[in-house]
CSV table of C-alpha atoms in Angstrom, one decimal:
chain,number,residue,atom,x,y,z
A,1171,MET,CA,-22.1,-41.5,-37.1
A,1172,GLU,CA,-18.7,-41.1,-38.8
A,1173,PRO,CA,-16.3,-39.5,-36.3
A,1174,LYS,CA,-14.6,-36.3,-37.6
A,1175,VAL,CA,-12.6,-33.5,-36.0
A,1176,ILE,CA,-14.9,-31.3,-34.0
A,1177,ARG,CA,-15.6,-27.9,-35.7
A,1178,SER,CA,-18.6,-26.6,-33.8
A,1179,ASP,CA,-20.4,-26.6,-30.5
A,1180,GLU,CA,-23.3,-28.5,-32.1
A,1181,GLN,CA,-21.0,-31.3,-33.2
A,1182,TYR,CA,-19.4,-31.2,-29.7
A,1183,GLN,CA,-22.8,-31.7,-28.0
A,1184,ALA,CA,-23.8,-34.5,-30.4
A,1185,TYR,CA,-20.5,-36.3,-29.7
A,1186,LEU,CA,-21.1,-35.9,-25.9
A,1187,ALA,CA,-24.6,-37.5,-26.3
A,1188,GLU,CA,-23.1,-40.3,-28.3
A,1189,ILE,CA,-20.4,-41.0,-25.7
A,1190,HIS,CA,-23.1,-41.0,-23.0
A,1191,ALA,CA,-25.1,-43.6,-25.0
A,1192,LEU,CA,-22.1,-45.8,-25.6
A,1193,MET,CA,-21.0,-45.7,-22.0
A,1194,GLU,CA,-24.5,-46.8,-20.9
A,1195,ARG,CA,-24.1,-49.9,-23.1
A,1196,MET,CA,-20.8,-50.7,-21.4
A,1197,PRO,CA,-19.2,-52.2,-24.5
A,1198,ALA,CA,-16.6,-54.9,-24.1
A,1199,PRO,CA,-13.0,-54.1,-25.1
A,1200,GLY,CA,-12.2,-54.7,-28.7
A,1201,THR,CA,-15.8,-54.3,-29.9
A,1202,PRO,CA,-16.8,-51.7,-32.5
A,1203,ASP,CA,-18.7,-49.8,-29.8
A,1204,ALA,CA,-15.6,-49.7,-27.6
A,1205,ASP,CA,-13.5,-48.5,-30.4
A,1206,ALA,CA,-16.1,-45.8,-31.3
A,1207,LEU,CA,-16.2,-44.7,-27.6
A,1208,GLU,CA,-12.4,-44.4,-27.5
A,1209,LEU,CA,-12.2,-42.4,-30.7
A,1210,LEU,CA,-15.0,-40.0,-29.7
A,1211,SER,CA,-13.4,-39.5,-26.3
A,1212,VAL,CA,-10.1,-38.5,-28.0
A,1213,LEU,CA,-11.9,-36.1,-30.3
A,1214,VAL,CA,-13.9,-34.5,-27.5
A,1215,GLU,CA,-10.8,-34.1,-25.2
A,1216,ALA,CA,-8.9,-32.4,-28.0
A,1217,PHE,CA,-11.7,-30.0,-28.6
A,1218,GLU,CA,-12.0,-29.2,-24.9
A,1219,ASN,CA,-8.3,-28.6,-24.5
A,1220,GLN,CA,-8.4,-26.1,-27.4
A,1221,ARG,CA,-11.7,-24.5,-26.5
A,1222,PHE,CA,-11.5,-24.6,-22.7
A,1223,PRO,CA,-7.8,-24.5,-21.8
A,1224,VAL,CA,-7.0,-25.3,-18.1
A,1225,GLU,CA,-5.4,-22.2,-16.5
A,1226,MET,CA,-2.3,-22.7,-14.5
A,1227,PRO,CA,-3.0,-22.6,-10.8
A,1228,ASP,CA,-2.1,-19.4,-9.0
A,1229,PRO,CA,1.2,-20.0,-7.0
A,1230,ILE,CA,-0.2,-18.7,-3.7
A,1231,ASP,CA,-3.4,-20.6,-4.1
A,1232,ALA,CA,-1.4,-23.8,-4.8
A,1233,ILE,CA,0.6,-23.2,-1.6
A,1234,THR,CA,-2.5,-22.6,0.6
A,1235,PHE,CA,-4.2,-25.6,-0.9
A,1236,ARG,CA,-1.3,-27.8,-0.1
A,1237,MET,CA,-1.2,-26.3,3.5
A,1238,GLU,CA,-4.9,-27.3,3.9
A,1239,GLU,CA,-4.3,-30.7,2.4
A,1240,GLN,CA,-1.5,-31.5,4.8
A,1241,GLY,CA,-2.8,-29.6,7.8
A,1242,LEU,CA,0.2,-27.2,7.8
A,1243,ARG,CA,0.3,-23.8,9.6
A,1244,GLN,CA,2.3,-20.8,8.5
A,1245,ALA,CA,4.9,-21.6,11.1
A,1246,ASP,CA,5.5,-25.0,9.3
A,1247,LEU,CA,6.6,-23.1,6.2
A,1248,VAL,CA,9.4,-21.2,7.8
A,1249,PRO,CA,12.0,-23.7,6.7
A,1250,TYR,CA,11.1,-23.0,3.1
A,1251,PHE,CA,10.9,-19.2,3.4
A,1252,GLY,CA,13.4,-18.4,6.1
A,1253,THR,CA,11.4,-16.3,8.6
A,1254,ARG,CA,7.8,-16.0,9.9
A,1255,SER,CA,7.5,-12.5,8.5
A,1256,ARG,CA,8.5,-13.7,5.0
A,1257,VAL,CA,5.9,-16.4,5.1
A,1258,SER,CA,3.2,-13.9,6.0
A,1259,GLU,CA,4.4,-11.4,3.3
A,1260,VAL,CA,4.4,-14.1,0.5
A,1261,LEU,CA,1.0,-15.5,1.5
A,1262,ALA,CA,-0.4,-12.0,1.6
A,1263,ARG,CA,1.0,-11.3,-1.9
A,1264,LYS,CA,3.2,-8.5,-0.6
A,1265,ARG,CA,6.4,-10.3,-1.5
A,1266,PRO,CA,7.3,-12.4,-4.6
A,1267,LEU,CA,8.7,-15.9,-4.4
A,1268,THR,CA,12.4,-16.1,-4.9
A,1269,VAL,CA,14.2,-18.8,-6.8
A,1270,GLN,CA,15.4,-20.4,-3.5
A,1271,MET,CA,11.8,-20.5,-2.2
A,1272,ILE,CA,10.5,-22.1,-5.4
A,1273,ARG,CA,13.2,-24.8,-5.2
A,1274,ALA,CA,12.5,-25.5,-1.5
A,1275,LEU,CA,8.7,-25.6,-1.9
A,1276,SER,CA,9.0,-27.8,-5.0
A,1277,VAL,CA,11.0,-30.4,-3.1
A,1278,GLY,CA,9.4,-30.0,0.3
A,1279,LEU,CA,5.7,-29.7,-0.6
A,1280,GLY,CA,5.7,-31.4,-3.9
A,1281,ILE,CA,4.4,-28.4,-5.9
A,1282,SER,CA,5.7,-28.2,-9.4
A,1283,ALA,CA,8.2,-25.4,-10.1
A,1284,GLU,CA,6.1,-24.4,-13.1
A,1285,THR,CA,3.1,-23.8,-10.9
A,1286,LEU,CA,5.2,-21.8,-8.3
A,1287,VAL,CA,6.7,-19.6,-11.0
A,1288,GLY,CA,3.2,-18.9,-12.2
A,1289,ALA,CA,1.6,-18.4,-15.6
A,1290,ASN,CA,2.0,-14.6,-15.4
A,1291,VAL,CA,5.8,-15.0,-15.1
A,1292,ILE,CA,5.9,-17.5,-18.0
A,1293,GLU,CA,4.0,-15.0,-20.2
A,1294,SER,CA,6.3,-12.2,-19.2
A,1295,GLU,CA,9.4,-14.2,-20.0
A,1296,THR,CA,8.1,-15.2,-23.4
A,1297,SER,CA,7.1,-11.6,-24.2
A,1298,LYS,CA,3.4,-12.5,-24.3
A,1299,LYS,CA,2.5,-10.0,-21.6
A,1300,ASP,CA,4.0,-6.9,-20.0
A,1301,ASP,CA,2.1,-6.3,-16.8
A,1302,VAL,CA,4.2,-3.5,-15.4
A,1303,ASP,CA,2.3,-0.2,-15.0
A,1304,TRP,CA,5.2,2.0,-16.1
A,1305,SER,CA,3.1,5.1,-15.4
A,1306,ARG,CA,3.4,4.4,-11.6
A,1307,PHE,CA,7.1,5.2,-11.6
A,1308,PRO,CA,7.9,8.7,-10.2
A,1309,VAL,CA,9.1,9.9,-13.7
A,1310,LYS,CA,8.9,13.6,-12.9
A,1311,GLU,CA,11.2,13.2,-9.9
A,1312,MET,CA,13.5,10.9,-11.8
A,1313,VAL,CA,13.8,13.4,-14.6
A,1314,ALA,CA,14.4,16.3,-12.2
A,1315,ARG,CA,17.2,14.4,-10.6
A,1316,GLY,CA,18.8,13.7,-14.0
A,1317,TRP,CA,18.5,10.0,-13.7
A,1318,LEU,CA,17.0,9.5,-17.2
A,1319,ARG,CA,19.2,11.9,-19.2
A,1320,LYS,CA,21.4,9.4,-20.9
A,1321,PHE,CA,18.4,7.2,-21.8
A,1322,ALA,CA,16.5,10.0,-23.5
A,1323,SER,CA,18.3,9.7,-26.8
A,1324,LYS,CA,17.7,5.9,-27.0
A,1325,ALA,CA,14.0,6.1,-26.4
A,1326,THR,CA,11.4,7.1,-29.0
A,1327,GLY,CA,9.9,9.5,-26.6
A,1328,SER,CA,7.5,7.4,-24.6
A,1329,THR,CA,7.7,7.4,-20.8
A,1330,GLU,CA,7.5,3.6,-20.8
A,1331,GLU,CA,10.5,3.2,-23.0
A,1332,LEU,CA,12.5,5.8,-21.0
A,1333,VAL,CA,11.8,4.0,-17.7
A,1334,LYS,CA,12.3,0.6,-19.2
A,1335,GLY,CA,15.7,1.6,-20.5
A,1336,PHE,CA,16.7,2.9,-17.0
A,1337,ILE,CA,15.5,-0.2,-15.2
A,1338,SER,CA,16.8,-2.8,-17.6
A,1339,SER,CA,20.3,-1.1,-17.8
A,1340,THR,CA,20.9,-2.3,-14.2
A,1341,GLY,CA,19.7,-5.9,-14.9
A,1342,LEU,CA,16.7,-5.6,-12.6
A,1343,GLN,CA,13.8,-7.9,-13.4
A,1344,PHE,CA,10.7,-5.8,-12.4
A,1345,GLY,CA,7.1,-6.9,-12.3
A,1346,ALA,CA,6.1,-10.5,-12.8
A,1347,ALA,CA,9.7,-11.7,-12.9
A,1348,ALA,CA,10.9,-9.7,-9.9
A,1349,PHE,CA,11.3,-12.9,-7.9
A,1350,ARG,CA,14.9,-13.1,-9.3
A,1351,ARG,CA,15.9,-10.3,-6.9
A,1352,GLY,CA,13.9,-10.6,-3.7
A,1353,ILE,CA,13.3,-7.6,-1.6
A,1354,SER,CA,13.6,-7.7,2.2
A,1355,GLY,CA,13.4,-5.1,4.9
A,1356,ASP,CA,10.8,-2.9,6.4
A,1357,ALA,CA,11.1,-0.1,3.8
A,1358,TYR,CA,9.2,-2.2,1.3
A,1359,SER,CA,5.5,-1.8,0.7
A,1360,PRO,CA,3.4,-2.6,-2.4
A,1361,SER,CA,2.3,1.1,-2.6
A,1362,THR,CA,5.9,2.3,-2.9
A,1363,LYS,CA,7.5,-0.5,-4.8
A,1364,HIS,CA,7.8,1.4,-8.1
A,1365,ALA,CA,9.7,4.2,-6.4
A,1366,LEU,CA,11.8,1.8,-4.4
A,1367,TYR,CA,12.8,-0.1,-7.6
A,1368,ALA,CA,13.6,3.2,-9.3
A,1369,TRP,CA,15.9,4.2,-6.4
A,1370,LEU,CA,17.5,0.8,-6.3
A,1371,ALA,CA,18.2,0.9,-10.0
A,1372,ARG,CA,19.9,4.3,-9.5
A,1373,VAL,CA,22.0,3.0,-6.7
A,1374,ILE,CA,23.1,0.0,-8.7
A,1375,GLN,CA,23.9,2.3,-11.6
A,1376,ARG,CA,26.0,4.6,-9.4
A,1377,GLY,CA,27.7,1.7,-7.7
A,1378,ARG,CA,28.9,0.4,-11.0
A,1379,GLU,CA,30.4,3.8,-11.8
A,1380,ARG,CA,32.5,3.5,-8.6
A,1381,LYS,CA,33.9,0.1,-9.4
A,1382,ASP,CA,37.2,1.4,-10.8
A,1383,GLN,CA,37.8,3.1,-7.5
A,1384,LEU,CA,37.2,0.0,-5.3
A,1385,GLY,CA,39.8,-2.3,-3.8
A,1386,GLU,CA,39.5,-6.1,-3.8
A,1387,PHE,CA,36.6,-7.5,-1.8
A,1388,ASP,CA,37.5,-10.3,0.5
A,1389,PRO,CA,34.5,-11.6,2.6
A,1390,SER,CA,36.9,-13.1,5.1
A,1391,MET,CA,37.8,-9.6,6.3
A,1392,PHE,CA,34.5,-9.3,8.2
A,1393,SER,CA,34.5,-9.6,12.0
A,1394,THR,CA,33.3,-7.8,15.1
A,1395,SER,CA,36.7,-6.1,15.1
A,1396,PHE,CA,36.2,-4.9,11.5
A,1397,LEU,CA,32.9,-3.3,12.5
A,1398,ARG,CA,34.4,-1.8,15.6
A,1399,GLU,CA,37.2,-0.2,13.6
A,1400,LEU,CA,34.7,1.3,11.2
A,1401,ALA,CA,32.6,2.6,14.1
A,1402,GLN,CA,35.6,4.4,15.7
A,1403,LEU,CA,36.1,6.5,12.5
A,1404,SER,CA,33.1,8.5,13.9
A,1405,TRP,CA,35.6,10.0,16.4
A,1406,SER,CA,37.0,12.1,13.5
A,1407,GLU,CA,35.4,15.4,12.4
A,1408,HIS,CA,35.4,13.9,8.8
A,1409,GLY,CA,34.1,10.5,10.0
A,1410,PRO,CA,31.4,10.0,7.3
A,1411,LEU,CA,33.9,10.5,4.5
A,1412,LEU,CA,36.5,8.4,6.2
A,1413,ALA,CA,34.0,5.6,6.6
A,1414,VAL,CA,33.2,5.6,2.9
A,1415,GLU,CA,36.9,5.5,2.0
A,1416,PHE,CA,37.4,2.7,4.5
A,1417,LEU,CA,34.8,0.5,2.9
A,1418,GLU,CA,35.6,1.3,-0.7
A,1419,ARG,CA,39.3,0.4,-0.2
A,1420,ARG,CA,37.9,-3.0,0.9
A,1421,GLY,CA,35.8,-3.5,-2.2
A,1422,ILE,CA,32.4,-2.2,-1.0
A,1423,ALA,CA,30.8,0.5,-3.0
A,1424,VAL,CA,28.9,3.2,-1.0
A,1425,VAL,CA,26.3,5.3,-2.7
A,1426,VAL,CA,24.6,8.3,-1.1
A,1427,GLU,CA,21.3,8.9,-2.9
A,1428,SER,CA,18.3,10.7,-1.4
A,1429,HIS,CA,15.1,8.7,-1.1
A,1430,LEU,CA,12.2,9.4,-3.4
A,1431,LYS,CA,9.0,11.0,-2.2
A,1432,GLY,CA,6.7,8.7,-0.3
A,1433,THR,CA,9.4,6.2,0.6
A,1434,LEU,CA,10.5,5.7,4.2
A,1435,LEU,CA,14.0,4.4,3.3
A,1436,ASP,CA,17.2,4.8,5.3
A,1437,GLY,CA,19.6,2.4,3.6
A,1438,ALA,CA,20.1,-0.6,1.4
A,1439,ALA,CA,22.5,-3.6,1.2
A,1440,LEU,CA,22.9,-5.7,-1.9
A,1441,LYS,CA,25.3,-7.3,-4.3
A,1442,ASP,CA,25.5,-6.5,-8.0
A,1443,ASN,CA,25.3,-9.3,-10.6
A,1444,ASP,CA,29.1,-9.7,-10.5
A,1445,GLY,CA,29.1,-10.0,-6.7
A,1446,THR,CA,30.2,-6.5,-5.9
A,1447,PRO,CA,28.7,-5.4,-2.6
A,1448,ILE,CA,26.8,-2.1,-2.7
A,1449,ILE,CA,25.5,0.0,0.3
A,1450,GLY,CA,23.0,2.7,-0.4
A,1451,LEU,CA,22.3,5.5,2.1
A,1452,THR,CA,19.6,8.1,1.8
A,1453,LEU,CA,20.5,10.3,4.7
A,1454,ARG,CA,16.8,10.7,5.3
A,1455,PHE,CA,17.7,12.1,8.7
A,1456,ASP,CA,20.6,14.5,8.6
A,1457,ARG,CA,22.0,13.3,11.9
A,1458,LEU,CA,25.2,11.7,12.9
A,1459,ASP,CA,23.6,9.1,15.1
A,1460,SER,CA,21.3,8.0,12.3
A,1461,PHE,CA,24.2,7.9,9.8
A,1462,TRP,CA,26.5,5.6,11.9
A,1463,PHE,CA,23.8,3.2,12.9
A,1464,THR,CA,22.4,2.8,9.4
A,1465,LEU,CA,25.9,2.4,7.9
A,1466,LEU,CA,26.9,-0.3,10.5
A,1467,HIS,CA,23.5,-2.0,10.0
A,1468,GLU,CA,24.0,-2.3,6.2
A,1469,VAL,CA,27.6,-3.5,6.6
A,1470,ALA,CA,26.3,-6.2,8.9
A,1471,HIS,CA,23.8,-7.3,6.2
A,1472,ILE,CA,26.6,-7.5,3.6
A,1473,TRP,CA,28.6,-9.6,6.1
A,1474,LYS,CA,25.8,-12.0,7.2
A,1475,HIS,CA,22.8,-12.0,4.9
A,1476,VAL,CA,23.2,-10.6,1.4
A,1477,ASP,CA,23.4,-12.9,-1.6
A,1478,ARG,CA,23.0,-12.0,-5.3
A,1479,ASP,CA,19.3,-12.7,-5.3
A,1480,GLU,CA,18.3,-10.6,-2.3
A,1481,THR,CA,18.3,-6.9,-1.4
A,1482,PHE,CA,17.7,-5.3,2.0
A,1483,LEU,CA,15.8,-2.0,1.9
A,1484,ASP,CA,15.6,-0.7,5.4
A,1485,ASN,CA,13.4,1.7,7.4
A,1486,LEU,CA,15.2,1.7,10.7
A,1487,ASP,CA,12.4,3.5,12.5
A,1488,THR,CA,10.5,0.3,12.7
A,1489,THR,CA,10.7,-2.6,15.1
A,1490,PRO,CA,11.7,-5.7,13.0
A,1491,ASP,CA,10.6,-9.3,13.4
A,1492,ASP,CA,12.9,-10.7,10.7
A,1493,LYS,CA,15.7,-12.4,12.6
A,1494,ARG,CA,18.2,-11.1,10.0
A,1495,GLU,CA,17.2,-7.5,10.7
A,1496,LEU,CA,17.5,-8.2,14.4
A,1497,GLU,CA,20.9,-9.7,14.0
A,1498,ALA,CA,22.0,-6.6,11.9
A,1499,ASN,CA,20.7,-4.3,14.6
A,1500,ARG,CA,22.6,-6.3,17.3
A,1501,LEU,CA,25.9,-6.3,15.4
A,1502,ALA,CA,25.6,-2.5,14.7
A,1503,LYS,CA,24.8,-1.7,18.3
A,1504,GLU,CA,27.6,-3.9,19.7
A,1505,ALA,CA,30.1,-2.3,17.3
A,1506,LEU,CA,29.1,1.2,18.2
A,1507,ILE,CA,28.7,0.7,22.0
A,1508,PRO,CA,29.7,-2.7,23.4
A,1509,ARG,CA,27.1,-4.0,25.8
A,1510,VAL,CA,29.5,-4.5,28.7
A,1511,SER,CA,30.7,-0.9,28.4
A,1512,TRP,CA,27.2,0.5,28.0
A,1513,LYS,CA,25.5,-1.1,31.1
A,1514,ARG,CA,28.4,0.0,33.4
A,1515,SER,CA,28.7,3.5,32.1
A,1516,ASP,CA,27.6,6.7,33.7
A,1517,ALA,CA,26.0,7.7,30.5
A,1518,TYR,CA,23.6,4.7,30.9
A,1519,LEU,CA,23.2,4.9,34.6
A,1520,SER,CA,23.0,8.7,34.9
A,1521,PRO,CA,22.6,10.3,31.5
A,1522,SER,CA,24.0,13.8,31.1
A,1523,PRO,CA,26.1,15.7,28.5
A,1524,GLU,CA,29.1,15.2,30.8
A,1525,SER,CA,28.6,11.4,31.1
A,1526,ILE,CA,28.0,11.1,27.4
A,1527,GLU,CA,31.2,13.0,26.6
A,1528,LYS,CA,33.1,10.8,29.1
A,1529,LEU,CA,31.9,7.6,27.4
A,1530,SER,CA,32.6,9.1,24.0
A,1531,ARG,CA,36.3,9.6,24.9
A,1532,GLU,CA,36.6,6.1,26.4
A,1533,LEU,CA,35.2,4.3,23.4
A,1534,ARG,CA,36.6,6.8,20.8
A,1535,ILE,CA,33.2,7.3,19.1
A,1536,HIS,CA,31.2,10.4,18.4
A,1537,PRO,CA,29.0,11.6,21.3
A,1538,ALA,CA,26.0,11.7,18.9
A,1539,ILE,CA,26.0,7.9,18.8
A,1540,ILE,CA,25.6,7.7,22.6
A,1541,ALA,CA,23.0,10.4,22.7
A,1542,GLY,CA,21.1,8.6,19.9
A,1543,ARG,CA,21.2,5.4,21.8
A,1544,LEU,CA,19.7,7.1,24.9
A,1545,ARG,CA,16.9,8.6,22.9
A,1546,LYS,CA,16.1,5.3,21.2
A,1547,GLU,CA,16.1,3.3,24.4
A,1548,SER,CA,14.0,5.8,26.4
A,1549,GLU,CA,11.8,6.5,23.3
A,1550,ASN,CA,12.2,10.2,24.3
A,1551,TYR,CA,13.4,12.1,21.2
A,1552,LYS,CA,13.3,15.5,22.9
A,1553,ILE,CA,16.4,14.9,25.0
A,1554,PHE,CA,20.0,15.6,23.9
A,1555,ASN,CA,18.9,17.3,20.7
A,1556,GLU,CA,22.1,19.3,20.7
A,1557,LEU,CA,24.3,16.2,20.8
A,1558,VAL,CA,22.9,14.0,18.0
A,1559,GLY,CA,24.7,15.9,15.2
A,1560,TYR,CA,21.9,17.6,13.3
A,1561,ASN,CA,22.9,18.9,9.9
A,1562,GLU,CA,26.3,17.3,10.2
A,1563,VAL,CA,26.2,14.5,7.5
A,1564,ARG,CA,24.8,15.8,4.2
A,1565,LYS,CA,27.4,18.6,4.1
A,1566,HIS,CA,30.1,15.9,3.6
A,1567,PHE,CA,28.4,14.6,0.5
A,1568,ASN,CA,27.3,17.9,-1.0
A,1569,LEU,CA,23.6,17.3,-0.3
A,1570,THR,CA,21.3,20.0,0.7
A,1571,ALA,CA,18.3,20.1,3.1
A,1572,SER,CA,16.0,20.4,0.1
A,1573,ALA,CA,16.7,16.8,-0.6
A,1574,GLU,CA,14.8,15.8,2.5
A,1575,VAL,CA,11.1,15.0,2.1
C-alpha cells in the first residue's frame, strides 16, 4: 500500500486496518514496517482532526471536573469567586465568569484560560457567531420611552440593528462576552437579563450626558462622615434633589430612570469605562424611606465594591447573602440611624409618631427614615403608613405614578 492523503471514509478504514496489522507485528524502530506505521498514523490523525474536531470543553464542566478530581467543595472555590453566592450562581450558569475569576481559576486550579473563556465566547469575538436573541429585549417599551430614537436613522430598519446600536453605544458586551462586565446584586435573574441590560445601557448613556456637570471625583473623600452628611440632607424638604447635587459636585453621576416591566430593580452602582461612578435609581417605590436607603446603599457600593468590570443591580426587598451587599446595608443603616442612637431611642423602645419625630429632630433626618426602619425590623408594613413619605420622591424628578409597574 502506497500511503496517500486520506480522501474518503473507505481509505480511512483501510488505513486503520493496516495500522492494526502493523502494530500486531511490533516492528523494531528504523525498519520499513515501523516507518510505514508512523506515516500511516500521521495521515490518520490529520484526517481525524479535520473530520472529527475535538470540541472545546464547556467552562463550567471543566470547573466541576477539576472539583471532582481534587475533591473540592463549592466552599473551596470562594477564594476564586469572592463569595459563596457567586460560586453557586456561576456553577448554576446564572452568572458569567469575569476576567478576574478566569485569571484566578487558571492559576489556582490549573484550567487553561482558553477553556474558561469558552468556545462560544471565542466564536463571538471572531464574529463567527452571534448568539444574542435580540427579540427578547423589551423593544416596544424602549421605543415608547424614546430610548432608541437617535439610533433609528443609523439602522436599516431591523429591530436587531436598532437594539445593537443602542447597546453597543454604551460599550456593553452582551451575550457570550458579557463576562467583561459582571453583574452582581439580587435584581439579576436569567429571565430578566435582557431588560436589565437595556436599562443599564440607558443609565450609562444618561450618565455620560451628565459628565460635563460633574465635579472631580476623589475616592479618598469617602468615609462614614461623608455618608452621614449625605443622610442628613433628608432633613430638608428638597432633600432628594440636594442629595443628587451633593453627589454630582463630587463627581458621581446620579441617573433616575424607571425600571422596565418585569424587573424588580431599585438601584444600581457602577463605573463607566473611564472610571466615572454612576448611580442609577428607579424609584420603584415612591417613598422617602426607600429613596434614602437605596441611595446610601448604592453610594456604599461605589465606596467599597465597584470596579470597572462589575455592576451592582439591587432589589432591596430581598435578604442578601453576598457579604458586599450585607456591608452596603450596614453602612447605609449606620449612616441614616447610628446603632448607638437607635437602640437607646424612644422610637425603638416605644414606637409612636411622637417618638419618631423626636429622634428625627435629634439626628436631623427625615421621620420617614425612622418609620421605614421600624416597618422593616418588625416586618409589619401596615404601621406608620402616614410617615414613610408616600408620593414624595418622584415629584422632585418629574416622574409620574404611571411609571410604576
